[in-house]
Coordinates of C-alpha atoms and ligand atoms in Angstrom, one line a residue:
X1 CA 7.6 19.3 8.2
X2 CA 9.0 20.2 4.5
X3 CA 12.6 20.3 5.1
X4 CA 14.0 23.6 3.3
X5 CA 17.3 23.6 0.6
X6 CA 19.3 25.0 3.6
X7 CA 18.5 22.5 5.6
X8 CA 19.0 19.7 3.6
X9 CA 22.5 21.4 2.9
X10 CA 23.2 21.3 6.9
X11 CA 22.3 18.1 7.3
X12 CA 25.3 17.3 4.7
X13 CA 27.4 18.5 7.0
X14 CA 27.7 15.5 9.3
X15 CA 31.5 14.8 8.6
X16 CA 30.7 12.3 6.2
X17 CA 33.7 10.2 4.8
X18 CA 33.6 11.0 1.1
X19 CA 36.3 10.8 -1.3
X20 CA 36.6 11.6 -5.1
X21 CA 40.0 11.9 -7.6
X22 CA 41.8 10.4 -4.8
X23 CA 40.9 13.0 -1.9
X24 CA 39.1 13.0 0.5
X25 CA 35.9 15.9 0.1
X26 CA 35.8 18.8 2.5
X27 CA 32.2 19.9 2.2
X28 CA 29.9 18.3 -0.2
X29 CA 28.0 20.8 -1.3
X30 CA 30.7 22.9 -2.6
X31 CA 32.9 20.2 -4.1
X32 CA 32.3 21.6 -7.9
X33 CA 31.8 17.7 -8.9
X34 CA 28.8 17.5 -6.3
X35 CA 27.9 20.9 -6.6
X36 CA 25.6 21.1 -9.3
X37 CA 23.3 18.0 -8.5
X38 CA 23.4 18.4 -4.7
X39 CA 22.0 22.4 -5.5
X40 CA 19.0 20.7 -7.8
X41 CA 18.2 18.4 -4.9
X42 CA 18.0 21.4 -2.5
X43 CA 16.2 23.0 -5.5
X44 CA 13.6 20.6 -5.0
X45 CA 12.9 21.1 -1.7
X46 CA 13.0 24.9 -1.5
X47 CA 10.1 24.6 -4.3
X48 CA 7.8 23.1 -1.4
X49 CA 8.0 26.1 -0.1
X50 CA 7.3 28.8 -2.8
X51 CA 3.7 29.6 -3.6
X52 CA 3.2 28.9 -7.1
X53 CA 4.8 25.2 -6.7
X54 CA 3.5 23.9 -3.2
X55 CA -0.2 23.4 -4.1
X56 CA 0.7 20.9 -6.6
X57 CA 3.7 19.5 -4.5
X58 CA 2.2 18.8 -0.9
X59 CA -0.3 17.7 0.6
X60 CA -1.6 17.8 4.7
X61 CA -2.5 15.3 7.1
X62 CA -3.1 15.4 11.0
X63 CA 0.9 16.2 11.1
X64 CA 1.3 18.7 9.2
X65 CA 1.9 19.5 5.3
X66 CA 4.1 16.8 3.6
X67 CA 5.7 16.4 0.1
X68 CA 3.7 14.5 -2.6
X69 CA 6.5 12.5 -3.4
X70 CA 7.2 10.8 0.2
X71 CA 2.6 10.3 -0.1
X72 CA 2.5 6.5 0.0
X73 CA -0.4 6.2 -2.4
X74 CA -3.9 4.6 -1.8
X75 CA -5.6 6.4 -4.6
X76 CA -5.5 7.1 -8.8
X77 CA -5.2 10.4 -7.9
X78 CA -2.3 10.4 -6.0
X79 CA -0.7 9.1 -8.8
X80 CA -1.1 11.6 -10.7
X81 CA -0.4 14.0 -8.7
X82 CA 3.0 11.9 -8.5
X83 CA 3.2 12.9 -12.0
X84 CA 2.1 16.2 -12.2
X85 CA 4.8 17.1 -9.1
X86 CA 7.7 15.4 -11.2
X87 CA 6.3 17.1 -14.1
X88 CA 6.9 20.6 -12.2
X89 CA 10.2 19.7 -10.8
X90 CA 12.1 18.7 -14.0
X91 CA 10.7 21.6 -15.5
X92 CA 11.6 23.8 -13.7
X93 CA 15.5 21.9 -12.8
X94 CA 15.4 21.8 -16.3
X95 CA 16.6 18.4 -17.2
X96 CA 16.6 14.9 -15.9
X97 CA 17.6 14.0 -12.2
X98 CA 16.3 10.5 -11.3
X99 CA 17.6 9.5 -8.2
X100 CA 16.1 12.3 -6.3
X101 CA 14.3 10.0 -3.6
X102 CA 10.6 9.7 -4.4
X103 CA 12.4 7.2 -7.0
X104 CA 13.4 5.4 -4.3
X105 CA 11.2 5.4 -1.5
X106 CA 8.2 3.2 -3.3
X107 CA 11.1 0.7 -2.3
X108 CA 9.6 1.2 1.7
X109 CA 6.4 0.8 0.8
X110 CA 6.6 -2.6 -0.9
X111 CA 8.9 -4.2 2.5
X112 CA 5.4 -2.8 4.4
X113 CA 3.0 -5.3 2.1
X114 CA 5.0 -7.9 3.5
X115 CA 5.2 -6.6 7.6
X116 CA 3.1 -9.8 8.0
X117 CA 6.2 -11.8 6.8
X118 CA 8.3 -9.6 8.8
X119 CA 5.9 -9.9 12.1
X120 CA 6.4 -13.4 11.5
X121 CA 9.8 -13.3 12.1
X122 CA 9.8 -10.7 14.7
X123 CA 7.2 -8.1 15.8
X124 CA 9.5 -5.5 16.2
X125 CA 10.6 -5.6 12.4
X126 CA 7.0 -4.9 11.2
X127 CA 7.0 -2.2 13.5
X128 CA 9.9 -0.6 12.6
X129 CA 9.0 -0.9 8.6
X130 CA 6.0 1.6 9.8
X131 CA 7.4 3.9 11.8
X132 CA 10.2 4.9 9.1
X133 CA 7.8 5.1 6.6
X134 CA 6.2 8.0 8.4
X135 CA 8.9 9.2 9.5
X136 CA 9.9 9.8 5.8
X137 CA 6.9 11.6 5.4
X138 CA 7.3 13.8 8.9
X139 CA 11.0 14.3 8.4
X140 CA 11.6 14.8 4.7
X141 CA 15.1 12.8 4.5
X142 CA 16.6 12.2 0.9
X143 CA 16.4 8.2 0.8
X144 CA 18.7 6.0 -1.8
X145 CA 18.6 2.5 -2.3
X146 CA 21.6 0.4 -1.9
X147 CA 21.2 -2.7 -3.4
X148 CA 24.5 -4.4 -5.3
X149 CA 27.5 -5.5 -3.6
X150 CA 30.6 -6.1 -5.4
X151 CA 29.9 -9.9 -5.2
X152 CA 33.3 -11.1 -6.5
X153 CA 34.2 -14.6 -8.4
X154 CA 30.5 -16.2 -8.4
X155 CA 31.4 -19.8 -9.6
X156 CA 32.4 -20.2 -5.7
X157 CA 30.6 -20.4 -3.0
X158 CA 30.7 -16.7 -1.1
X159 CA 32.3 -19.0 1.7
X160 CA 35.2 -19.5 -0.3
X161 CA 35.1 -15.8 -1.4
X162 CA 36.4 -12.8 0.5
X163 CA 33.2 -12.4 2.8
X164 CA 33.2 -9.0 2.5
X165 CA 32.1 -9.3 -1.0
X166 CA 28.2 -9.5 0.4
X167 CA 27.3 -7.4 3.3
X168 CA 27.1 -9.4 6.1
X169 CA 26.3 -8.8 10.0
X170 CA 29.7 -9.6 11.9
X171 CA 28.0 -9.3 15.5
X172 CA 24.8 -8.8 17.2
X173 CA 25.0 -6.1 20.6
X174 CA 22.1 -4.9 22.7
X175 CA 22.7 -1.5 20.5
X176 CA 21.6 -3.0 16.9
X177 CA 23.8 -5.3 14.4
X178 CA 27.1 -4.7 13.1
X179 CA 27.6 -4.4 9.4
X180 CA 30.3 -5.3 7.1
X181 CA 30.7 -4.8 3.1
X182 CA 30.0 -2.5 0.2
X183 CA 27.3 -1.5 -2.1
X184 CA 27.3 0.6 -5.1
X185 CA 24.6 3.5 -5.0
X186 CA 24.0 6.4 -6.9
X187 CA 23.6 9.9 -5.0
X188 CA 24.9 8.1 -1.5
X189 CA 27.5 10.8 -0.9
X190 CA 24.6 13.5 -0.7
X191 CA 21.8 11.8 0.6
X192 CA 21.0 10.9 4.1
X193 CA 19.9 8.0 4.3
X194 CA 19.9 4.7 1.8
X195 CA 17.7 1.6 2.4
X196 CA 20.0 -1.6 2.4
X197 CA 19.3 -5.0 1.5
X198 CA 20.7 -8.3 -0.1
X199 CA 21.2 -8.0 -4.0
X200 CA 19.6 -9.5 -6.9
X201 CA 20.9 -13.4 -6.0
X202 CA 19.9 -17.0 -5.8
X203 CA 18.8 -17.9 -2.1
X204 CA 18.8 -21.5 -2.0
X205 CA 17.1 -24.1 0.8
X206 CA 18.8 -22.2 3.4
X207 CA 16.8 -20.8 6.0
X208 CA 18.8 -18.5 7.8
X209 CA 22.0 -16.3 6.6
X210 CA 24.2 -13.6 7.8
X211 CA 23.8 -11.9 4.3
X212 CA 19.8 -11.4 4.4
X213 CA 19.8 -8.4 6.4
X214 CA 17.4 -4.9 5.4
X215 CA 17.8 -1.9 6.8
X216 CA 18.5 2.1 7.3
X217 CA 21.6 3.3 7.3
X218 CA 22.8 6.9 8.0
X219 CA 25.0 8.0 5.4
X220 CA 26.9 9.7 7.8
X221 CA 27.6 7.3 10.2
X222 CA 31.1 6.1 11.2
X223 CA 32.4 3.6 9.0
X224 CA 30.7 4.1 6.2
X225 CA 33.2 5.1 3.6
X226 CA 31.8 6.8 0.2
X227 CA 34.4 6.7 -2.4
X228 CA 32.9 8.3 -5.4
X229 CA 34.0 7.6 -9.3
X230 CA 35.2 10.0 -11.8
X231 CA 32.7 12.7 -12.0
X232 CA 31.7 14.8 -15.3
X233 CA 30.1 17.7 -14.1
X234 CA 33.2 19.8 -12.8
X235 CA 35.4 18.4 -16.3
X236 CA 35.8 20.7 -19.1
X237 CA 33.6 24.1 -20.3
X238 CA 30.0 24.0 -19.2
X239 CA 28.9 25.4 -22.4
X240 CA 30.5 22.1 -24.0
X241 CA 28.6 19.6 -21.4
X242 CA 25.2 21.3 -20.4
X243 CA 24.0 18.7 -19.2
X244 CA 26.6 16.6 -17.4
X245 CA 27.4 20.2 -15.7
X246 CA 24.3 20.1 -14.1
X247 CA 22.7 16.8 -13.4
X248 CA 25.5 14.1 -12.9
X249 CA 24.5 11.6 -10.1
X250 CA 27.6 10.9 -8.4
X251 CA 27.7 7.2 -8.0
X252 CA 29.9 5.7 -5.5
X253 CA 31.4 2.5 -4.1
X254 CA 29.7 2.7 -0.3
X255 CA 32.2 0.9 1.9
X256 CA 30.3 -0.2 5.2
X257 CA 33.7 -1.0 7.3
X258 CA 32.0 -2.3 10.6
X259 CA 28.6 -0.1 11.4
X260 CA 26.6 0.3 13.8
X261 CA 22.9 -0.3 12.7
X262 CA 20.9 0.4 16.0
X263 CA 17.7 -2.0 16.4
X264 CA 15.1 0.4 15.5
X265 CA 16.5 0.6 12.0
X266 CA 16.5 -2.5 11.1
X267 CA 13.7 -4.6 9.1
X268 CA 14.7 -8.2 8.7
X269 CA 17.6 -10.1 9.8
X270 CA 18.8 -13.5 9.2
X271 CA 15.7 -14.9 7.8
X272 CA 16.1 -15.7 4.0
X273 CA 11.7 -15.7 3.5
X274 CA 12.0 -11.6 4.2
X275 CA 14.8 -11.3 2.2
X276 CA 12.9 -13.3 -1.0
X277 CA 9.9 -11.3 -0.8
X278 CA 11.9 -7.9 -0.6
X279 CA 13.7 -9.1 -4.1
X280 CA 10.6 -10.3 -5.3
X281 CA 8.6 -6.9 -5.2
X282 CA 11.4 -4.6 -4.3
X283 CA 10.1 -2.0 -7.9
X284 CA 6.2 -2.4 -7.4
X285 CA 5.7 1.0 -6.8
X286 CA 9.4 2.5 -7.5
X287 CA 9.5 1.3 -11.6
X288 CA 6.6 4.0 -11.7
X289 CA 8.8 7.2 -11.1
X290 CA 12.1 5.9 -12.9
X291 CA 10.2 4.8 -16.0
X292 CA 8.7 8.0 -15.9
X293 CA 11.5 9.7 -16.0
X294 CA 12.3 8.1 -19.4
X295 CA 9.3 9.9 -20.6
X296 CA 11.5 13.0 -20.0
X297 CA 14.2 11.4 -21.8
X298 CA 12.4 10.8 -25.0
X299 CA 10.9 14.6 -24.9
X300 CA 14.9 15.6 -25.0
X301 CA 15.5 13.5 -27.9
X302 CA 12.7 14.5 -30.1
X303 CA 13.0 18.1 -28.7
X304 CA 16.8 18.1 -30.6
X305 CA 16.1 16.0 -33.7
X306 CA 13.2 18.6 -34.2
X307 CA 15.3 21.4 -33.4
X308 CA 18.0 20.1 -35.7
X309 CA 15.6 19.4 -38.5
X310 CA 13.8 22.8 -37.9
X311 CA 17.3 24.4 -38.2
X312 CA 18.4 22.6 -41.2
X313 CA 14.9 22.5 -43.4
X314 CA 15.3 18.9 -43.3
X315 CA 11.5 19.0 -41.4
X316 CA 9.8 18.9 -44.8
X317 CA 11.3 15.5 -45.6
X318 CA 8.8 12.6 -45.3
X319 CA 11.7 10.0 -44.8
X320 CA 12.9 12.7 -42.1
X321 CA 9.4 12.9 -40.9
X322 CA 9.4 9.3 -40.2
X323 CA 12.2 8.8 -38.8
X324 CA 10.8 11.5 -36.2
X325 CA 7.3 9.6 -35.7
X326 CA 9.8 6.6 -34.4
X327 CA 11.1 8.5 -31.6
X328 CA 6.8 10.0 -30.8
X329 CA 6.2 6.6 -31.1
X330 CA 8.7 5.3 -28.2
X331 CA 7.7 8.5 -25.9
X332 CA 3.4 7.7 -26.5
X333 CA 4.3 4.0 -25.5
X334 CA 6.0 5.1 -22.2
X335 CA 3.3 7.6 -21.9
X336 CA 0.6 5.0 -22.5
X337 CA 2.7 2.2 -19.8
X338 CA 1.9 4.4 -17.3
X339 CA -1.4 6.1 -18.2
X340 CA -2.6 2.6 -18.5
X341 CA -0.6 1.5 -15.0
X342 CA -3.0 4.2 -12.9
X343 CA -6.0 3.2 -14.5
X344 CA -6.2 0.1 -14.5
X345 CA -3.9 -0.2 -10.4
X346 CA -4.1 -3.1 -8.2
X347 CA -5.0 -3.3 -4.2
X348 CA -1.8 -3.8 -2.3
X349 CA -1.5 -6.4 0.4
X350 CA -0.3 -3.2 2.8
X351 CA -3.8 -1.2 1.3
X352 CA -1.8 1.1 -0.9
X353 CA -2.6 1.2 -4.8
X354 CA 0.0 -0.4 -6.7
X355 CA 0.4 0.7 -10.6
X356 CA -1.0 -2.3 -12.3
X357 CA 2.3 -4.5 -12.5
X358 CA 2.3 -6.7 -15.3
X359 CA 2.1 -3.3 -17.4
X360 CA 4.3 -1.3 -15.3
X361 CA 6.9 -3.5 -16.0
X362 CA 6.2 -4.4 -19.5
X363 CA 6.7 -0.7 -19.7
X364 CA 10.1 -0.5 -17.9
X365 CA 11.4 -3.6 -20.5
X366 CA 10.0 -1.4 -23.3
X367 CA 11.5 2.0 -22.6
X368 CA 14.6 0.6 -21.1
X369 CA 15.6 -1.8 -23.7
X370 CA 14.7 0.6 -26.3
X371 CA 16.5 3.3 -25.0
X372 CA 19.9 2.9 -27.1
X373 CA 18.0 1.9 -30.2
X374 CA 16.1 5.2 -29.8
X375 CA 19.2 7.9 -28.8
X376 CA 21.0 6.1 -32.0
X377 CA 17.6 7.3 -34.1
X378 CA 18.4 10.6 -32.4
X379 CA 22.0 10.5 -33.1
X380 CA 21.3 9.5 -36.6
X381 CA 18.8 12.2 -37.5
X382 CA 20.8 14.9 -36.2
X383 CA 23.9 13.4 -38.2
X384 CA 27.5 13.5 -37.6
X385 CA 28.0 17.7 -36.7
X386 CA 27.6 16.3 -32.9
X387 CA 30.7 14.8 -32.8
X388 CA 32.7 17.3 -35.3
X389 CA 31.8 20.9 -34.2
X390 CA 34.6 22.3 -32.3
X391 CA 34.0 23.6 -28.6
X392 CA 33.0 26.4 -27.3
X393 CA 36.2 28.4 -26.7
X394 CA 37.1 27.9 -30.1
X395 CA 34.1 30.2 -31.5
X396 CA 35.7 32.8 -28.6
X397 CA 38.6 32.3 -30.2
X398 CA 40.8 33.5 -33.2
X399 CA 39.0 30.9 -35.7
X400 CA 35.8 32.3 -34.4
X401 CA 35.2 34.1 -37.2
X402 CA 35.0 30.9 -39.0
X403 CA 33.0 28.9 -37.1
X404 CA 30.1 31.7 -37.1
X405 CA 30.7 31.5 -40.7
X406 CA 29.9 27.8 -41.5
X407 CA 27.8 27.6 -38.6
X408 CA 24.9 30.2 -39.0
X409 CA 22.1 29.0 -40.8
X410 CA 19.5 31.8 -41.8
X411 CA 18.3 35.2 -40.4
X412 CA 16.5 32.7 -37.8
X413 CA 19.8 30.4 -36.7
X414 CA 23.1 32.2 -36.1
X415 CA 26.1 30.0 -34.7
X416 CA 25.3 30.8 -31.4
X417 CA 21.9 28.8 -31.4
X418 CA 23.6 26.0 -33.7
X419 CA 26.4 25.6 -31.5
X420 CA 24.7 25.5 -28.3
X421 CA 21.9 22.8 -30.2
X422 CA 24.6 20.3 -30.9
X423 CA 26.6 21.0 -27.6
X424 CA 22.9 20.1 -25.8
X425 CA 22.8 17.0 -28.5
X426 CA 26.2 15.7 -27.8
X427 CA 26.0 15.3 -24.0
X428 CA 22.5 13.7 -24.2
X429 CA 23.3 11.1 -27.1
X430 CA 27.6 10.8 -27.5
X431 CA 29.5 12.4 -25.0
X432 CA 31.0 10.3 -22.2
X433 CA 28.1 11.1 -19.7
X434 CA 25.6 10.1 -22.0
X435 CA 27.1 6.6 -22.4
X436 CA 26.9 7.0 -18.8
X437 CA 23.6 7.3 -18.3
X438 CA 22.7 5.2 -20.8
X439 CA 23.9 2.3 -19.0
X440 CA 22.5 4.2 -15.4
X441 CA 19.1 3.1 -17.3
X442 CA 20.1 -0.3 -18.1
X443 CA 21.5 -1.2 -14.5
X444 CA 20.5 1.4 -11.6
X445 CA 17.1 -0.4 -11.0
X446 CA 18.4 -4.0 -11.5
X447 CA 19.7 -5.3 -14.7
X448 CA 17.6 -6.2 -18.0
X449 CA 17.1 -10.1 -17.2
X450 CA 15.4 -9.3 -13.7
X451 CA 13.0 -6.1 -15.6
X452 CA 12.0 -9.7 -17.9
X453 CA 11.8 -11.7 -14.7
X454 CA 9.5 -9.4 -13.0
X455 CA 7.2 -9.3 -15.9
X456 CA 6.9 -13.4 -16.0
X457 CA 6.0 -13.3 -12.8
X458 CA 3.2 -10.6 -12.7
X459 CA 1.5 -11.0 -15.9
X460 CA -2.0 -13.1 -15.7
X461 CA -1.0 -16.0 -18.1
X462 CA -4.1 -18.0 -17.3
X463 CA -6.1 -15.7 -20.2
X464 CA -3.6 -16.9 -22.7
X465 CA -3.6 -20.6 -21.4
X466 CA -7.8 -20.1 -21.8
X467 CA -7.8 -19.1 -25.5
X468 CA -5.5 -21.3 -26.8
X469 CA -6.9 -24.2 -24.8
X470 CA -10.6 -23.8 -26.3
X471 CA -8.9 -22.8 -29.6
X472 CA -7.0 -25.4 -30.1
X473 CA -9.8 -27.9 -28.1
X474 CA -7.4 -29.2 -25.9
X475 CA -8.7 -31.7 -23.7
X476 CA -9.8 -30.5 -19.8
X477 CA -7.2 -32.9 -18.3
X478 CA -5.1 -29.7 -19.0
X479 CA -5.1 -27.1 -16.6
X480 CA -4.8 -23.2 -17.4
X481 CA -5.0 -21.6 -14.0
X482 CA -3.4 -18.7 -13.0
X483 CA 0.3 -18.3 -12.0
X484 CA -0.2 -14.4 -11.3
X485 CA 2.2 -14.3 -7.8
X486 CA 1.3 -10.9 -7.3
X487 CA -0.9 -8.4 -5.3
X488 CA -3.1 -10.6 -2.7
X489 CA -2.1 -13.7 -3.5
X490 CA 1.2 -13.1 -3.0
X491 CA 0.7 -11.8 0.2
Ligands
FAD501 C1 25.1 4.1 -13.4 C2 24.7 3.0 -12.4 C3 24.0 3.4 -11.3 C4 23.7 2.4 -10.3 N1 23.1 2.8 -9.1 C5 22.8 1.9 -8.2 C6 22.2 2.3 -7.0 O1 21.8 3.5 -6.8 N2 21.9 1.3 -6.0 C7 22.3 0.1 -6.2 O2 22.1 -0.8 -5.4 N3 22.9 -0.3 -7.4 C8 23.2 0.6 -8.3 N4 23.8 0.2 -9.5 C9 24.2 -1.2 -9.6 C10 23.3 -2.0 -10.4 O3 22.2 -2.3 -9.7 C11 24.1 -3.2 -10.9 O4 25.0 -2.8 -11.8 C12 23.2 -4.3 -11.4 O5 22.4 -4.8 -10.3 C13 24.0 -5.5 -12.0 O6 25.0 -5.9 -11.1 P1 26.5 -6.0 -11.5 O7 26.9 -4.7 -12.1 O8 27.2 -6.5 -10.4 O9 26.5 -7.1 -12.7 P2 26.5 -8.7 -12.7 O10 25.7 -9.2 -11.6 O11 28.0 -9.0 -12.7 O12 25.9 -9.0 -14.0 C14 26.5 -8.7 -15.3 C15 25.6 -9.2 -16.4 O13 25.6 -10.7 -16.4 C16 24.3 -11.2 -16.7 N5 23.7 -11.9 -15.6 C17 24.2 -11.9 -14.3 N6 23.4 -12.6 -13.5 C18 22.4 -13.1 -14.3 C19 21.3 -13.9 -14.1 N7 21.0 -14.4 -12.9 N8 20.4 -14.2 -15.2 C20 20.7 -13.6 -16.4 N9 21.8 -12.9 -16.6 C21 22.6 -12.6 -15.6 C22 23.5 -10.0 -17.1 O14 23.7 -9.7 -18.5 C23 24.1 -8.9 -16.3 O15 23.7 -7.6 -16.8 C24 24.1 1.1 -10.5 C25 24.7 0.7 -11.7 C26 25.0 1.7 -12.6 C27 25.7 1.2 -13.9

């Protein structure tokens, strides 16, 4: 079953514990800071459903029809049709939206290459790992990820910190396990369910800890707490902040204040080993759809600076035109990371085709840590009228006559089109929410030293070791095998 935008939107209304600027939220979907994104997320699954869209956005199994983007996928071509569905959907939102839950999911289907590790521990686990990963297809949920707790003073040990600062299981009943802590997760407050487990963090010799715990939990359920911070879309005129007005992810500080986790949803408890592996390839499949969303990103970017230098008749400058080939150059490299990713994809341990990973994530350090180098490229080639032009009300206004003066161009540009470019500009490159999702890119799917970490530990270095060792006729007491920890042989 496709769920349906109005279902979606009723399964909101589960008397969820959300608060933003310091109230508590009556209905989510109407609060006008959750408004707009919760709408493009029921958007996106009402365009199952329509005729032009669903070829390209499902497919069918002996259940029923399902949604490309819950498809675990075995083959090339369900990666691109991955592509081709995301393609659709953010043109037809409109704009970016990442955490939208096929950016997530691929988080699932990495925890099922290692159900062996998990059967090891306990059967049950394994089991359960598989039956929520079809029930993500069957049922349609919107899945999050929580990952980072508020971890407090690190230089001491988390006995000697306030326990709560790393979720922990306070109790074990015949129900399930008893939960206790917070996370912070993007989109939490309107999803329904987020995938939980231990944070990026230094397991040492221990075997066993009340911290390495994985599982589902409603985002509904009683005691989980969802206090949201300061949001952008519902602040200000939306013809000043087109963007933030429509896609702002609503982060939140998810407070789990004792909850019930019943059995079935759980995947690993205790055992540090499960927790390790689910750090270790936590992004295999998921750093395909977020870097691919920065493709979308660098399509915005050139899209204004060629817009601006359209408007202005800077185009015909070659020092302009260069400047322009930088930014095609950072969007083809992103392009070509994944292109490259699907072609040349790796056998899971599970049976499902991962992206090839030493590229996928060389691709993810490229277009994440080049990000603010490339929206100050932007910045700079649409030059300082992004942070000078008055707003929108003040061409409405009694100076209006001013601003249409000194902001129409030609026959072609009048100060409509101008203002509206540079509003559009602003809020993707200076405004507040842009700083914002700048560093959502930098942090939301772990910070920059662990994108570097996963490439060191997927990329082949024995062909390197090779070269140089016949190069350089280094003697065969040195060895240059493989230290590739990835795929089967990490299994
Ligand atoms: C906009 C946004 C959205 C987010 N959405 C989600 C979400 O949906 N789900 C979720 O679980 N989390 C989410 N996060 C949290 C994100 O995963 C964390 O911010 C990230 O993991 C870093 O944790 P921290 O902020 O506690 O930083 P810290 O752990 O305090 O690290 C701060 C900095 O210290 C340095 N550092 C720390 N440890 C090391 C190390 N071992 N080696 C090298 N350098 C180190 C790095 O420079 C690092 O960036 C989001 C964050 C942002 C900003």
């Amino acid at each position: 079953m496709i769920r349906t935008g109005a279902q979606y939107l009723e399964g909101l209304k589960d008397g969820r514990e959300v608060y933003i600027d310091g109230e508590r939220v009556k209905d989510v979907a109407s609060h006008p800071a959750l408004a707009p994104i919760v709408a493009a997320k029921a958007r996106m699954y009402d365009l199952h459903h329509e005729a032009e869209a669903a070829p390209k956005l499902t497919y069918s199994d002996a259940d029923g029809i399902h949604s490309v983007f819950q498809q675990p996928p075995r083959t090339q071509e369900d990666w691109h049709r991955k592509w081709a569905a995301l393609d659709l959907l953010l043109q037809d939102l409109g704009g970016v939206a990442t955490r939208m839950g096929d950016e997530t999911i691929g988080e699932m289907w990495s925890l099922q290459d290692g159900r062996d590790i998990l059967a090891g521990i306990d059967p049950r686990f394994a089991d359960n790992i598989d039956r929520h990963i079809r029930d993500v297809i069957v049922k349609d949920p919107f899945h999050v990820s929580a990952n980072t707790d508020p971890k407090g003073d690190r230089s001491r040990p988390i006995e000697q910190r306030d326990p709560d600062m790393m979720i922990r299981v306070t109790k074990e009943t015949d129900k399930g396990v008893i939960i206790r802590g917070a996370k912070f997760e993007t989109a939490a407050p309107y999803a329904d369910q987020a995938y939980l487990k231990p944070t990026v963090g230094a397991w040492t010799d221990e075997k066993e800890s009340i911290h390495a715990v994985g599982c589902i939990v409603r985002m509904g359920a009683p005691g989980v707490k969802h206090i949201c911070r300061a949001g952008f879309a519902h602040v200000g005129d939306p013809r000043d902040n087109p963007i933030a007005s429509r896609f702002d992810e609503v982060e939140a500080l998810v407070v789990f204040d004792d909850v019930l986790v019943p059995w079935e949803d759980v995947f690993f408890y205790r055992h540090t080993r499960a927790a390790q592996q689910v750090r270790a390839t936590l992004h295999r499949y998921s750093a395909f759809p977020y870097v691919l969303r920065l493709l979308y990103v660098a399509d915005a970017m050139i899209g204004v600076a060629m817009w601006n230098a359209r408007q202005t008749g800077l185009e015909k400058l070659q020092a302009v035109q260069e400047k322009l080939a930088d930014l095609v150059c950072y969007r083809e490299g992103i392009r070509a990371h994944l292109a490259a990713s699907i072609a040349l994809a790796e056998p899971s341990p599970a049976g499902l085709l991962m992206p090839n990973q030493s590229i996928l994530y060389a691709g993810r350090v490229m277009a994440c840590s080049q990000l603010p180098v490339m929206m100050h490229a932007a910045r700079e080639l649409i030059g300082g009228q992004i942070c000078v032009t008055p707003d929108a009300a003040q061409f409405d206004g009694e100076a209006g006559q001013w601003l249409r003066k000194f902001y129409t161009l030609n026959d072609q540009w009048d100060a409509d089109d101008r203002r509206k470019l540079l509003a559009y500009a602003r809020d993707l490159l200076n405004s507040g929410y842009a700083g914002h999702r700048l560093a959502f890119v930098q942090f939301a799917q772990a910070p920059h030293f662990n994108h570097l970490a996963a490439v060191y530990k997927s990329f082949d270095f024995s062909g390197p070791l090779d070269f140089v060792k016949r190069a350089a006729s280094l003697s065969d007491k040195v060895d240059g095998a493989s230290v590739k920890p990835v795929g089967k042989a990490a299994a």
